[in-house]
Amino acid sequence: MIRFVLRRTAVALLLVFVLVSTVFFLIHAVPGRPTEILTVADPARRQLLIQAWGLDRPLWEQYWHWLGGVVLRGDWGVSFDHHRPVLEVLARAFPNPVVLALAGFFVQMVGGISGALLAARRPGSLLDH
């Protein structure tokens, strides 16, 4: 049993690594650069932000630095759009999907138990099948 749990955990971690890496490289593969959304009029300030965020480094170095920040420090960086840490932005948005998932789970359980009780009352009927 422990072996099964360890194997599943390893596969889950590998899947998360592959997904996170794929998203990182897809973001860099789309046309345009992350720096194009900067609404900074001053070119010197824009260049300062590019250097501060490491966007002037080679892609492999950006990836290594980003992956190290995510894995070792839990630092997902700063949102270009909100100008706040990504984890803070995600934490503010987190309650909405949780409420939706719990509501869906409640509806599923009520519907499933009700349907099972109705089917159990009439074995062999159309509802049972």
PDB file of C-alpha atoms in Angstrom:
ATOM      1  CA  MET A   1       0.000   0.000   0.000  1.00  0.00           C
ATOM      2  CA  ILE A   2       2.807   2.394   0.895  1.00  0.00           C
ATOM      3  CA  ARG A   3       4.530   1.557  -2.381  1.00  0.00           C
ATOM      4  CA  PHE A   4       1.356   2.390  -4.280  1.00  0.00           C
ATOM      5  CA  VAL A   5       1.007   5.751  -2.500  1.00  0.00           C
ATOM      6  CA  LEU A   6       4.677   6.590  -3.095  1.00  0.00           C
ATOM      7  CA  ARG A   7       4.397   5.678  -6.778  1.00  0.00           C
ATOM      8  CA  ARG A   8       1.259   7.786  -7.193  1.00  0.00           C
ATOM      9  CA  THR A   9       2.902  10.705  -5.398  1.00  0.00           C
ATOM     10  CA  ALA A  10       5.973  10.467  -7.640  1.00  0.00           C
ATOM     11  CA  VAL A  11       3.807  10.395 -10.759  1.00  0.00           C
ATOM     12  CA  ALA A  12       1.795  13.378  -9.498  1.00  0.00           C
ATOM     13  CA  LEU A  13       4.970  15.378  -8.800  1.00  0.00           C
ATOM     14  CA  LEU A  14       6.335  14.502 -12.242  1.00  0.00           C
ATOM     15  CA  LEU A  15       3.062  15.594 -13.824  1.00  0.00           C
ATOM     16  CA  VAL A  16       3.135  18.910 -11.953  1.00  0.00           C
ATOM     17  CA  PHE A  17       6.754  19.452 -13.047  1.00  0.00           C
ATOM     18  CA  VAL A  18       5.904  18.731 -16.699  1.00  0.00           C
ATOM     19  CA  LEU A  19       2.839  20.992 -16.630  1.00  0.00           C
ATOM     20  CA  VAL A  20       4.652  23.866 -14.934  1.00  0.00           C
ATOM     21  CA  SER A  21       7.561  23.581 -17.360  1.00  0.00           C
ATOM     22  CA  THR A  22       5.217  23.409 -20.355  1.00  0.00           C
ATOM     23  CA  VAL A  23       3.386  26.543 -19.242  1.00  0.00           C
ATOM     24  CA  PHE A  24       6.677  28.380 -18.722  1.00  0.00           C
ATOM     25  CA  PHE A  25       7.929  27.555 -22.202  1.00  0.00           C
ATOM     26  CA  LEU A  26       4.561  28.191 -23.876  1.00  0.00           C
ATOM     27  CA  ILE A  27       4.438  31.656 -22.328  1.00  0.00           C
ATOM     28  CA  HIS A  28       7.824  32.369 -23.874  1.00  0.00           C
ATOM     29  CA  ALA A  29       6.840  30.796 -27.218  1.00  0.00           C
ATOM     30  CA  VAL A  30       3.876  33.069 -27.925  1.00  0.00           C
ATOM     31  CA  PRO A  31       4.498  36.112 -30.110  1.00  0.00           C
ATOM     32  CA  GLY A  32       5.567  39.184 -28.222  1.00  0.00           C
ATOM     33  CA  ARG A  33       7.487  39.475 -25.004  1.00  0.00           C
ATOM     34  CA  PRO A  34       6.342  39.925 -21.417  1.00  0.00           C
ATOM     35  CA  THR A  35       8.011  43.332 -21.488  1.00  0.00           C
ATOM     36  CA  GLU A  36       5.599  44.593 -24.138  1.00  0.00           C
ATOM     37  CA  ILE A  37       2.779  44.797 -21.600  1.00  0.00           C
ATOM     38  CA  LEU A  38       4.792  47.134 -19.406  1.00  0.00           C
ATOM     39  CA  THR A  39       3.106  50.505 -19.495  1.00  0.00           C
ATOM     40  CA  VAL A  40       6.228  52.378 -18.573  1.00  0.00           C
ATOM     41  CA  ALA A  41       6.846  55.395 -20.797  1.00  0.00           C
ATOM     42  CA  ASP A  42      10.434  55.924 -19.713  1.00  0.00           C
ATOM     43  CA  PRO A  43      12.762  53.540 -21.624  1.00  0.00           C
ATOM     44  CA  ALA A  44      15.357  53.650 -18.836  1.00  0.00           C
ATOM     45  CA  ARG A  45      12.784  52.524 -16.246  1.00  0.00           C
ATOM     46  CA  ARG A  46      11.551  49.830 -18.628  1.00  0.00           C
ATOM     47  CA  GLN A  47      15.104  48.528 -19.070  1.00  0.00           C
ATOM     48  CA  LEU A  48      15.559  48.577 -15.293  1.00  0.00           C
ATOM     49  CA  LEU A  49      12.441  46.416 -14.867  1.00  0.00           C
ATOM     50  CA  ILE A  50      13.639  44.015 -17.579  1.00  0.00           C
ATOM     51  CA  GLN A  51      16.942  43.586 -15.748  1.00  0.00           C
ATOM     52  CA  ALA A  52      15.267  43.299 -12.329  1.00  0.00           C
ATOM     53  CA  TRP A  53      12.953  40.535 -13.571  1.00  0.00           C
ATOM     54  CA  GLY A  54      15.782  38.795 -15.434  1.00  0.00           C
ATOM     55  CA  LEU A  55      14.040  39.002 -18.799  1.00  0.00           C
ATOM     56  CA  ASP A  56      17.300  39.983 -20.492  1.00  0.00           C
ATOM     57  CA  ARG A  57      18.912  36.620 -19.624  1.00  0.00           C
ATOM     58  CA  PRO A  58      18.861  33.526 -21.871  1.00  0.00           C
ATOM     59  CA  LEU A  59      15.710  31.402 -21.679  1.00  0.00           C
ATOM     60  CA  TRP A  60      17.409  28.451 -19.966  1.00  0.00           C
ATOM     61  CA  GLU A  61      18.757  30.762 -17.262  1.00  0.00           C
ATOM     62  CA  GLN A  62      15.332  32.362 -16.752  1.00  0.00           C
ATOM     63  CA  TYR A  63      13.806  28.896 -16.456  1.00  0.00           C
ATOM     64  CA  TRP A  64      16.449  27.678 -13.972  1.00  0.00           C
ATOM     65  CA  HIS A  65      16.058  30.813 -11.830  1.00  0.00           C
ATOM     66  CA  TRP A  66      12.250  30.639 -11.965  1.00  0.00           C
ATOM     67  CA  LEU A  67      12.125  26.906 -11.200  1.00  0.00           C
ATOM     68  CA  GLY A  68      14.506  27.356  -8.272  1.00  0.00           C
ATOM     69  CA  GLY A  69      12.333  30.153  -6.913  1.00  0.00           C
ATOM     70  CA  VAL A  70       9.155  28.113  -7.221  1.00  0.00           C
ATOM     71  CA  VAL A  71      10.546  24.882  -5.784  1.00  0.00           C
ATOM     72  CA  LEU A  72      12.976  26.120  -3.128  1.00  0.00           C
ATOM     73  CA  ARG A  73      11.370  29.336  -1.904  1.00  0.00           C
ATOM     74  CA  GLY A  74       7.753  29.065  -3.036  1.00  0.00           C
ATOM     75  CA  ASP A  75       8.255  32.354  -4.869  1.00  0.00           C
ATOM     76  CA  TRP A  76       6.133  32.435  -8.031  1.00  0.00           C
ATOM     77  CA  GLY A  77       7.279  35.906  -8.970  1.00  0.00           C
ATOM     78  CA  VAL A  78       5.397  39.135  -9.494  1.00  0.00           C
ATOM     79  CA  SER A  79       2.283  39.419 -11.623  1.00  0.00           C
ATOM     80  CA  PHE A  80       2.888  41.660 -14.623  1.00  0.00           C
ATOM     81  CA  ASP A  81      -0.792  42.578 -14.648  1.00  0.00           C
ATOM     82  CA  HIS A  82      -1.480  43.215 -10.958  1.00  0.00           C
ATOM     83  CA  HIS A  83       2.041  44.250  -9.873  1.00  0.00           C
ATOM     84  CA  ARG A  84       1.717  42.035  -6.777  1.00  0.00           C
ATOM     85  CA  PRO A  85       3.145  38.610  -5.887  1.00  0.00           C
ATOM     86  CA  VAL A  86       1.481  35.814  -7.868  1.00  0.00           C
ATOM     87  CA  LEU A  87       0.689  33.813  -4.723  1.00  0.00           C
ATOM     88  CA  GLU A  88      -1.163  36.826  -3.313  1.00  0.00           C
ATOM     89  CA  VAL A  89      -3.226  37.135  -6.511  1.00  0.00           C
ATOM     90  CA  LEU A  90      -3.995  33.393  -6.447  1.00  0.00           C
ATOM     91  CA  ALA A  91      -4.905  33.502  -2.746  1.00  0.00           C
ATOM     92  CA  ARG A  92      -7.457  36.244  -3.386  1.00  0.00           C
ATOM     93  CA  ALA A  93      -9.034  34.228  -6.226  1.00  0.00           C
ATOM     94  CA  PHE A  94      -8.871  30.843  -4.436  1.00  0.00           C
ATOM     95  CA  PRO A  95     -12.140  30.984  -2.419  1.00  0.00           C
ATOM     96  CA  ASN A  96     -14.375  31.299  -5.507  1.00  0.00           C
ATOM     97  CA  PRO A  97     -13.503  27.935  -7.123  1.00  0.00           C
ATOM     98  CA  VAL A  98     -13.578  26.242  -3.722  1.00  0.00           C
ATOM     99  CA  VAL A  99     -17.135  27.451  -3.097  1.00  0.00           C
ATOM    100  CA  LEU A 100     -18.142  26.339  -6.596  1.00  0.00           C
ATOM    101  CA  ALA A 101     -16.542  22.897  -6.114  1.00  0.00           C
ATOM    102  CA  LEU A 102     -18.222  22.414  -2.740  1.00  0.00           C
ATOM    103  CA  ALA A 103     -21.595  23.425  -4.161  1.00  0.00           C
ATOM    104  CA  GLY A 104     -21.137  20.985  -7.039  1.00  0.00           C
ATOM    105  CA  PHE A 105     -20.119  18.247  -4.623  1.00  0.00           C
ATOM    106  CA  PHE A 106     -23.199  18.900  -2.481  1.00  0.00           C
ATOM    107  CA  VAL A 107     -25.519  18.763  -5.507  1.00  0.00           C
ATOM    108  CA  GLN A 108     -23.802  15.591  -6.709  1.00  0.00           C
ATOM    109  CA  MET A 109     -24.140  13.895  -3.321  1.00  0.00           C
ATOM    110  CA  VAL A 110     -27.792  14.866  -2.866  1.00  0.00           C
ATOM    111  CA  GLY A 111     -28.641  13.800  -6.411  1.00  0.00           C
ATOM    112  CA  GLY A 112     -26.622  10.592  -6.217  1.00  0.00           C
ATOM    113  CA  ILE A 113     -28.005   9.484  -2.865  1.00  0.00           C
ATOM    114  CA  SER A 114     -31.567  10.365  -3.888  1.00  0.00           C
ATOM    115  CA  GLY A 115     -31.209   8.449  -7.146  1.00  0.00           C
ATOM    116  CA  ALA A 116     -29.692   5.453  -5.348  1.00  0.00           C
ATOM    117  CA  LEU A 117     -32.518   5.395  -2.808  1.00  0.00           C
ATOM    118  CA  LEU A 118     -35.152   5.543  -5.548  1.00  0.00           C
ATOM    119  CA  ALA A 119     -33.431   2.766  -7.483  1.00  0.00           C
ATOM    120  CA  ALA A 120     -33.130   0.630  -4.349  1.00  0.00           C
ATOM    121  CA  ARG A 121     -36.862   0.936  -3.617  1.00  0.00           C
ATOM    122  CA  ARG A 122     -37.732  -0.642  -6.975  1.00  0.00           C
ATOM    123  CA  PRO A 123     -35.175  -3.332  -7.830  1.00  0.00           C
ATOM    124  CA  GLY A 124     -35.235  -4.467 -11.445  1.00  0.00           C
ATOM    125  CA  SER A 125     -37.145  -1.376 -12.638  1.00  0.00           C
ATOM    126  CA  LEU A 126     -36.062   1.010 -15.392  1.00  0.00           C
ATOM    127  CA  LEU A 127     -34.780   3.460 -12.767  1.00  0.00           C
ATOM    128  CA  ASP A 128     -32.679   0.683 -11.208  1.00  0.00           C
ATOM    129  CA  HIS A 129     -30.953  -0.054 -14.509  1.00  0.00           C
TER     130      HIS A 129
END
